XYZ file of C-alpha atoms in Angstrom:
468
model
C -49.365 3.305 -41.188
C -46.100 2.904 -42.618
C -44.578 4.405 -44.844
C -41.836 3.575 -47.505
C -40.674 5.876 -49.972
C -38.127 3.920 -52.847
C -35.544 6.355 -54.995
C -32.790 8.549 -54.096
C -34.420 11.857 -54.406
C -36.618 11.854 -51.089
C -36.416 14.802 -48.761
C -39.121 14.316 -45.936
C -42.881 13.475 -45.717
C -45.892 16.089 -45.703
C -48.475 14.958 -43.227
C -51.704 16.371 -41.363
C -50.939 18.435 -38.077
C -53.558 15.416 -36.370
C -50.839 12.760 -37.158
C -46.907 12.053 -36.104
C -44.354 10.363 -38.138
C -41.509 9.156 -36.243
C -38.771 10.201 -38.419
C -40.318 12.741 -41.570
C -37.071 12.414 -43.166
C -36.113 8.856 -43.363
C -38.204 7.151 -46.411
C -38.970 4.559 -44.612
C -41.394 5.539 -41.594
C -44.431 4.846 -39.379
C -46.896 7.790 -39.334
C -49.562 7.414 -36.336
C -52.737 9.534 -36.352
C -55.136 10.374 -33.365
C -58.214 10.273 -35.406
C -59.841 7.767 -38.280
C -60.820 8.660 -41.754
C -58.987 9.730 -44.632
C -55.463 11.523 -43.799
C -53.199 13.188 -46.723
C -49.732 12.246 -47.078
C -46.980 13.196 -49.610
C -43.506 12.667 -50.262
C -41.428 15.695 -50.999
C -38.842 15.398 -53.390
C -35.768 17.057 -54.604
C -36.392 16.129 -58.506
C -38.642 18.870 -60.304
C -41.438 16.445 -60.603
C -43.330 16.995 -58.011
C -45.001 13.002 -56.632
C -48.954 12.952 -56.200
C -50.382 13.208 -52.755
C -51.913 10.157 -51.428
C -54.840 9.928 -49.374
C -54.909 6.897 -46.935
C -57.507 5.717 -44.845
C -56.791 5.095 -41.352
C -59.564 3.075 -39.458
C -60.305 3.030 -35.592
C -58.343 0.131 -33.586
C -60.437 -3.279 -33.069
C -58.319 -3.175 -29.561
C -58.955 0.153 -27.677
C -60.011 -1.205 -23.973
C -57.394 -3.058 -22.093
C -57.167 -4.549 -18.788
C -56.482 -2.984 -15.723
C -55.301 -5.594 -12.654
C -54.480 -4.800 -8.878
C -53.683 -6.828 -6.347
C -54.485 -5.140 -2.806
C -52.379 -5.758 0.164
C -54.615 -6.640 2.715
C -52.644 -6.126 6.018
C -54.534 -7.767 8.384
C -55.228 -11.006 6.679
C -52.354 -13.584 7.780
C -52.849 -15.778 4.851
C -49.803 -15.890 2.379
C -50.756 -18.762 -0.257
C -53.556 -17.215 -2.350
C -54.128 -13.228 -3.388
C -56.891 -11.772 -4.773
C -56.614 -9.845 -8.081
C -59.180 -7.156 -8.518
C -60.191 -6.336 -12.510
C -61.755 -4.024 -15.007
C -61.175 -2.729 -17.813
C -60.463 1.056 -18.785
C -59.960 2.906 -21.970
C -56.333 4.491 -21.832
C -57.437 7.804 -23.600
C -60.026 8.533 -21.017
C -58.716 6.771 -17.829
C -58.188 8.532 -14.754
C -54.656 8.913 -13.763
C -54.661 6.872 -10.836
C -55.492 3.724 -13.532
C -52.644 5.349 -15.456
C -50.234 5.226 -13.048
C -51.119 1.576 -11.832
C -52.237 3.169 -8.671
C -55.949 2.668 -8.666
C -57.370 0.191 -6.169
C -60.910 0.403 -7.522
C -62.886 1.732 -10.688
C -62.743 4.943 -11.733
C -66.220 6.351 -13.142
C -65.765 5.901 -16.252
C -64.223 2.638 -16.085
C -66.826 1.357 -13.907
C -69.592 2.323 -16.579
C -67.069 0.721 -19.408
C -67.110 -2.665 -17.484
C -70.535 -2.984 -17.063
C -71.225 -2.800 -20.544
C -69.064 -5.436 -21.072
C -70.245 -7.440 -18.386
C -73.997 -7.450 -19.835
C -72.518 -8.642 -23.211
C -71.045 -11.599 -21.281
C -66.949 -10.468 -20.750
C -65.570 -12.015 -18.270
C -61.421 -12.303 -17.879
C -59.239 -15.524 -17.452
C -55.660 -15.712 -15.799
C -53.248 -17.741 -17.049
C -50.091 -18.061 -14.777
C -46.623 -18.882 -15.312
C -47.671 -22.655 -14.379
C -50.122 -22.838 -17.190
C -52.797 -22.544 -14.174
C -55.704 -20.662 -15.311
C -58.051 -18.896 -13.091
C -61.483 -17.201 -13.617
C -63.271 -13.331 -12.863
C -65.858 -13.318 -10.910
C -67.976 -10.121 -10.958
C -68.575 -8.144 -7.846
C -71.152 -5.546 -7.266
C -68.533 -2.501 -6.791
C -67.687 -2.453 -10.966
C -65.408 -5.411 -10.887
C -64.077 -8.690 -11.705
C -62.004 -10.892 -8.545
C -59.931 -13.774 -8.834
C -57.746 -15.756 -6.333
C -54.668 -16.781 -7.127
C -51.840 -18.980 -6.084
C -49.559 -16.424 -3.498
C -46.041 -15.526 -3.710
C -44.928 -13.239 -1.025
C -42.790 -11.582 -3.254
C -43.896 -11.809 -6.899
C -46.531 -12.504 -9.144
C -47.082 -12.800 -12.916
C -49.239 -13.712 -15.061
C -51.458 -12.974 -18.004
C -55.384 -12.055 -18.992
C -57.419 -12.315 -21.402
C -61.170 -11.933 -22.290
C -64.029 -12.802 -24.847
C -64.464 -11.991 -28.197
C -67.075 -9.456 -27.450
C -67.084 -5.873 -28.621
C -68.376 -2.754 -26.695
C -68.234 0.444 -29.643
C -67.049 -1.859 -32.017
C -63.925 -2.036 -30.285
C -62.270 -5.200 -28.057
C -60.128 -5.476 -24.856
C -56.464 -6.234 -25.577
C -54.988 -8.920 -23.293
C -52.286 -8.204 -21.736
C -49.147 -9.598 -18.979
C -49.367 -8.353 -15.417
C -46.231 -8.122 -12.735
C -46.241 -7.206 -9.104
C -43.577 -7.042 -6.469
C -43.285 -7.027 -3.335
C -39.959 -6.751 -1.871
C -38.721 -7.644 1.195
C -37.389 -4.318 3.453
C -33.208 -4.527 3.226
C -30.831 -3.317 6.253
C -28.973 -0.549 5.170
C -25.149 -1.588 5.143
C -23.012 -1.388 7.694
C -19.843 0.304 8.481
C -17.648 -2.631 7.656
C -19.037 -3.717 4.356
C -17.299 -3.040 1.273
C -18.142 -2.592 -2.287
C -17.942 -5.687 -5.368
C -16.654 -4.384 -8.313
C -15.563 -5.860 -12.032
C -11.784 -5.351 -13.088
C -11.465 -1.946 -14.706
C -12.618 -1.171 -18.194
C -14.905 -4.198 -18.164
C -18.651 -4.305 -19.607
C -21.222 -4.455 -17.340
C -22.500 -8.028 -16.191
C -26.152 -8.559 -15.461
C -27.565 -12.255 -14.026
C -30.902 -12.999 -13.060
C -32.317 -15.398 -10.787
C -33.185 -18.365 -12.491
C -36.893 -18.924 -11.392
C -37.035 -15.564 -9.253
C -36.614 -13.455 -12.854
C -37.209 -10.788 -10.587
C -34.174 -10.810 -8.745
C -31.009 -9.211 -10.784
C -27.663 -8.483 -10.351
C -25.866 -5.671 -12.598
C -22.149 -5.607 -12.160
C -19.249 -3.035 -13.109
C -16.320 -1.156 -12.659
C -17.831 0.824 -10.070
C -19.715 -0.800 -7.840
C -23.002 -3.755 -8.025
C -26.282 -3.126 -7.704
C -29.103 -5.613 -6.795
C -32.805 -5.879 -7.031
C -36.164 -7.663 -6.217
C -38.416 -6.192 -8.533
C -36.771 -6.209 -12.087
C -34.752 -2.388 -11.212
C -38.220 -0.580 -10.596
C -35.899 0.179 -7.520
C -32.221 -1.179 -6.749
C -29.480 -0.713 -4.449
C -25.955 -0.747 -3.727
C -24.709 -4.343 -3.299
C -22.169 -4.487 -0.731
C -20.570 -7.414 1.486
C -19.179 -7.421 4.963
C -15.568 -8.883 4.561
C -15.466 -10.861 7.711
C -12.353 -12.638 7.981
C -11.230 -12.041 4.491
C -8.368 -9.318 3.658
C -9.652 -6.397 2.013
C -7.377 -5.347 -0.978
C -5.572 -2.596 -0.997
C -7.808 -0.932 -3.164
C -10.589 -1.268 -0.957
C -12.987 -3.612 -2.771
C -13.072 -7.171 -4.097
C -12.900 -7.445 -7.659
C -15.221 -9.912 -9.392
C -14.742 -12.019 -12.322
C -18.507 -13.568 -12.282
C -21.495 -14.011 -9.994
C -24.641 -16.522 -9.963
C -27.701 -15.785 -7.777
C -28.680 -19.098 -6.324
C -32.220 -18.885 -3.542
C -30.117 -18.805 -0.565
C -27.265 -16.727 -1.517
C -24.536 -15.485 -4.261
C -21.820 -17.236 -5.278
C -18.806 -14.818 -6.314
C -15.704 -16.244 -8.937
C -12.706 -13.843 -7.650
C -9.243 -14.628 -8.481
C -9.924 -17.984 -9.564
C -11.669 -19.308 -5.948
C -15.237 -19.253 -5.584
C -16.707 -17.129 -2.462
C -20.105 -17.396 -0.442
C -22.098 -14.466 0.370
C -25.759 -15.910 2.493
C -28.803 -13.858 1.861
C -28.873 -13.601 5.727
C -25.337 -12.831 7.380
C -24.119 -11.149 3.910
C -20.807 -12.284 4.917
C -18.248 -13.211 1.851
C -16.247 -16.291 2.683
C -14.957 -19.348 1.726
C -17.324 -22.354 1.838
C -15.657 -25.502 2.443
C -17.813 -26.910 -0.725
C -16.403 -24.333 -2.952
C -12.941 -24.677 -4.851
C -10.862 -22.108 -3.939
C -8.111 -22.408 -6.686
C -8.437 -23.293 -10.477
C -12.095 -22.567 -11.246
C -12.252 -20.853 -14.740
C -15.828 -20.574 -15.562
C -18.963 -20.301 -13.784
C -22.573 -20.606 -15.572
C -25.895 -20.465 -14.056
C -29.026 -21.740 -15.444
C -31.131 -19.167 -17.772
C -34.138 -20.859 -17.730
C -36.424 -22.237 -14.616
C -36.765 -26.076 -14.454
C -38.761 -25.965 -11.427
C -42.094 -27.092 -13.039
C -39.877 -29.524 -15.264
C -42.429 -32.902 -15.034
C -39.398 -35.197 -13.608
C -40.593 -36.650 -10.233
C -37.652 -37.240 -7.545
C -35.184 -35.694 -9.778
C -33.726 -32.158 -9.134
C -31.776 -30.728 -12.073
C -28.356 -29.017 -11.829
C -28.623 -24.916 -11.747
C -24.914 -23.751 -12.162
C -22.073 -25.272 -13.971
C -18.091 -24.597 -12.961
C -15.398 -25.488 -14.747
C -11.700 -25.900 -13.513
C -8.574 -27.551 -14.490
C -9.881 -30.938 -15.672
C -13.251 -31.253 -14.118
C -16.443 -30.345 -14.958
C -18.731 -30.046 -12.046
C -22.624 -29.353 -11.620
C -25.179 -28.136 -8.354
C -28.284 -27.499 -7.260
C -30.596 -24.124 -7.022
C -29.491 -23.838 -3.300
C -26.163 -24.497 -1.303
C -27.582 -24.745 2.033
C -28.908 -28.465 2.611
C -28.379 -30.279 5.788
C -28.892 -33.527 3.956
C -26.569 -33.091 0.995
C -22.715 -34.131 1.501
C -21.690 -32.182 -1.544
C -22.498 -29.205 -3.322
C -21.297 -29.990 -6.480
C -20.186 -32.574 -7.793
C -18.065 -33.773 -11.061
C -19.665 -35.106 -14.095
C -16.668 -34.928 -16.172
C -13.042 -35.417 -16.273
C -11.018 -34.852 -18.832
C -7.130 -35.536 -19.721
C -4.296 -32.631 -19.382
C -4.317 -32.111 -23.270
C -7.824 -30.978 -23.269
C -8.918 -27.493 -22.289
C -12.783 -26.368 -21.239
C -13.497 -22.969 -23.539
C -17.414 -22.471 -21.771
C -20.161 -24.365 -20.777
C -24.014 -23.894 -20.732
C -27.245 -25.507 -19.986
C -28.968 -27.339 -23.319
C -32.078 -26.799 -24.774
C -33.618 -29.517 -23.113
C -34.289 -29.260 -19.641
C -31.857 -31.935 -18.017
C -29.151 -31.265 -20.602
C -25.852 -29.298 -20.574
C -23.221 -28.972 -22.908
C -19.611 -27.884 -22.993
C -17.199 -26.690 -25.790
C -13.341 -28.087 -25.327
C -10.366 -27.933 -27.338
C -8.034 -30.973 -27.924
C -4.432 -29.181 -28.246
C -2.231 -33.146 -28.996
C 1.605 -32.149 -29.453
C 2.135 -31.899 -33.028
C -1.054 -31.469 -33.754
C -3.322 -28.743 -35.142
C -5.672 -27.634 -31.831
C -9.761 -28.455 -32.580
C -12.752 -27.527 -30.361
C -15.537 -29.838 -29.754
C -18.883 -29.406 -28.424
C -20.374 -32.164 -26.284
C -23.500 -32.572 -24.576
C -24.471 -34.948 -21.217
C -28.155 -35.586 -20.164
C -28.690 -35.557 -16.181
C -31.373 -38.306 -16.624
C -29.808 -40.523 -18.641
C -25.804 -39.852 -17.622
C -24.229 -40.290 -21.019
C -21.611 -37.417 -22.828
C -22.253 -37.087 -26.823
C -20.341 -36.096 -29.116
C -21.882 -32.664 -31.292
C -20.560 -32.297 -34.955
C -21.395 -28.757 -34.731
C -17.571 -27.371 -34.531
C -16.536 -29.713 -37.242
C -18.697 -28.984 -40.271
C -16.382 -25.248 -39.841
C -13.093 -25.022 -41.548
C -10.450 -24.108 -39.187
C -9.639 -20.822 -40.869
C -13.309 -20.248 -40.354
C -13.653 -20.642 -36.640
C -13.125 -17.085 -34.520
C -10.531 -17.260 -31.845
C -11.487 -17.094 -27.829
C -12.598 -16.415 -25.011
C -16.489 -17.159 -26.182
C -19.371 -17.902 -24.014
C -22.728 -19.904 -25.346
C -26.258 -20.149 -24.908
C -29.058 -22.529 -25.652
C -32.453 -21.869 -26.818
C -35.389 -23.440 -25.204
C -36.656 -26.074 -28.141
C -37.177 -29.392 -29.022
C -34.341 -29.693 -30.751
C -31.042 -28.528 -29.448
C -30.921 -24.916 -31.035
C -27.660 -22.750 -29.514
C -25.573 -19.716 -30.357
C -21.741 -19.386 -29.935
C -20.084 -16.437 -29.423
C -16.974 -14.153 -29.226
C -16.152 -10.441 -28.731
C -17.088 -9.788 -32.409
C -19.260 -12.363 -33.723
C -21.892 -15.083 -33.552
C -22.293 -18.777 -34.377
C -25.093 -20.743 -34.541
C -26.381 -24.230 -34.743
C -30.507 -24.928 -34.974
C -31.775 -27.996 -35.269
C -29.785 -30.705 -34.126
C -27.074 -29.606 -36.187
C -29.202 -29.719 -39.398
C -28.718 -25.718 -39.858
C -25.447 -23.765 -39.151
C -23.290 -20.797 -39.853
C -22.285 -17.552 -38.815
C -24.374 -14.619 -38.128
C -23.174 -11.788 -40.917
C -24.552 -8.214 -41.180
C -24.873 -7.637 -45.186
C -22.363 -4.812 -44.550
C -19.533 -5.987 -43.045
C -17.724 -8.997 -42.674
C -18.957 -9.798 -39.191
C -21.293 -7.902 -36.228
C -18.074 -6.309 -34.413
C -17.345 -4.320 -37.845
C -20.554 -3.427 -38.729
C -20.595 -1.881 -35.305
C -17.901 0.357 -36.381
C -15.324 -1.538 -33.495
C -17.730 -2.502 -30.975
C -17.456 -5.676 -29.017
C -20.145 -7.850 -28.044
C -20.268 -7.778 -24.336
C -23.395 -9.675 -23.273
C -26.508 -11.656 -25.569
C -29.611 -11.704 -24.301
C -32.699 -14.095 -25.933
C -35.935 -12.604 -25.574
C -40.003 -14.125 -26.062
C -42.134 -14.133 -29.101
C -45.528 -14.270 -28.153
């Protein structure tokens, strides 16, 4: 229930020992009970009128099952394209604590007998994967439902869901579903040195763009790296090979993208290799190794993007007066070029950041035009890989100039139909839905942008998340 007190004489809530309210003394706050029926609550006050008590009624939740999934390693089957997925469903207040901790491989007792009930009344569950694939339960006689699925050797997600059918009045809750299962890594050797940012800088974490399992957090002190979303992680280190080692005694990054076969590293301006196999940092003869500015890797997996004989860029880099664009992978006997440049642009023009668009085969970039005797103006411009062409946005000019923030910013596209992106600097945010059609600047009621109402704070890092 929440609650919401309105006046300036609240002190704190009076409640039933059976519930919990997350904050008594704020007026505005959730109060959770462990029972149903009628509960008493009451503000207290500091005036000498005293406010009635109120007594609420709190009902039972429709959604009091959910589903419990496994998928069971079976070590002595060699096939690697299809799992199985064992489910049932438990209720969390009686479960045993083997279903808690996501460590049960079968039913426990209770579960089983929960199941079966549900069975009878026709409940069955449905996966939907990431692909939009959906696959069916089949009952089995040991309490529960098996599907198979498509395999990935080192990750699986999806999501289930079940029938409208009741058991106690109550339903089963769908739910989302990840498992891991991460390859072994060598320890590092004696030679191998540590990746760090420059010092004082915010920490930097990229994700693999269709692995969204594999992360990379970078800072000051070190970089760590992980296969299963940081359930576990470890220190990232790199064997030097023929480069110098600063005197320092670690390589300070500037940015990183995690392509399949291997990291790419921006340090000092060059871009360096590191392979998944040798973890040797180098120079790549398809790399720049002067001049490169900004690096920007693709947020959002185009993989099942329905283009046939097409393979969409994964990482931009910008550097003196090229923009260039490449693929998920560097490795590729067939390929004469990594990246390659889809535009050039004259000495007076500068590139500020660059992203992927909101449609799949798009990208955009924001540039300023600094003319001799001229007042300097940014421009955003877009280019679609399908249909090579560069358009002009009119985002940056419906601003005034005393209006736009000042540099370094970075940018970000959402995923929609129409292009939808956000703009931002160390202390605030801009943002253009809608082709264009709505714009402004983000602004806290209480200050005059985020930074202040953050009492200082910089914006280090924004990160878009799902509304299901």
């Amino acid at each position: 229930v929440f609650l919401k007190y309105d006046g300036s004489d609240f002190v704190e809530w009076e409640y039933p020992e059976s519930c919990n309210v997350n904050n008594k003394s704020s007026p505005n706050a959730i109060m959770k009970c462990t029972s149903p029926g009628f509960q008493m609550v009451k503000p207290l006050v500091s005036s000498p009128e005293e406010e009635e008590t109120r007594y609420l009624f709190i009902s039972d939740s429709f959604f009091s099952f959910i589903w419990y999934a496994v998928v069971p390693i079976d070590r002595g089957s060699t096939e690697t394209s299809s799992k199985k997925v064992r489910m049932w469903i438990i209720d969390p207040e009686q479960a045993d604590p083997a279903e808690i901790n996501n460590t049960a491989l079968v039913p426990s007792t209770q579960s089983r007998y929960i199941t079966k009930h549900f069975y009878n009344k026709g409940q069955y569950p449905v996966i939907t994967l990431t692909s939009k694939q959906t696959h069916l339960g089949h009952f089995q006689k040991d309490g529960y439902w098996e599907a198979v699925i498509p395999g990935d050797e080192k990750y699986n997600d999806f999501h289930i869901y079940g029938q409208p059918i009741s058991f106690q009045h109550r339903f089963v809750i769908e739910g989302q579903h990840t498992f891991y299962w991460p390859e072994p890594t060598e320890p590092n050797g004696e030679r191998e040195v540590s990746l760090r940012l420059a010092p004082g800088s915010p920490l930097l974490l990229v994700w693999g763009t269709c692995e969204l399992y594999h992360g990379l957090l970078l800072s000051d002190t070190g970089a760590l790296i992980t296969k299963n979303a940081f359930l576990t992680s470890e220190e990232l280190k790199v064997d030097p090979g023929s480069l110098p080692v600063p005197p320092e005694g670690y390589f300070t990054v500037d940015q990183a993208a995690l392509l399949e076969d291997g990291i790419i590293f921006r340090i000092d301006g060059a871009l360096y290799w590191r392979d998944n196999q040798d973890r040797v940092l180098t120079e790549h003869p398809q790399l720049p190794t002067s001049g490169v500015m900004g690096l920007y890797q693709r947020t959002c997996c185009a993989s099942n993007y329905p283009v046939q004989d097409v393979e969409l860029s994964s990482l931009i880099v910008w550097k003196d007066n090229v923009l260039l664009v490449g693929p998920k992978q560097l490795k590729n006997p067939g390929r004469a070029n990594f990246l390659k440049i889809v535009l050039t642009v004259p000495p007076t023009v500068t590139f500020l950041t660059a992203s992927f668009g909101s449609h799949p085969a798009s990208l955009a970039t924001l540039v300023m035009n600094s003319v001799p005797g001229a007042i300097p103006r940014s421009f955003l411009t877009s280019y679609n890989e399908l249909v090579p062409s560069w358009i002009t946005s009119t985002f940056m000019t419906k601003f005034k100039l005393k209006d736009i923030p000042k540099g370094p910013f970075e940018m970000r596209f959402l995923e929609s139909a129409d292009a939808s992106l956000l703009l931002w600097n160390k202390e605030t945010i801009l943002y253009s839905f809608h082709n264009d059609n709505e714009w402004g600047e983000i602004r806290p009621f209480n200050a005059s942008h985020l930074s202040a109402a953050a009492n200082g704070s910089k914006i280090h890092q924004v990160a878009l998340g799902k509304i299901s």
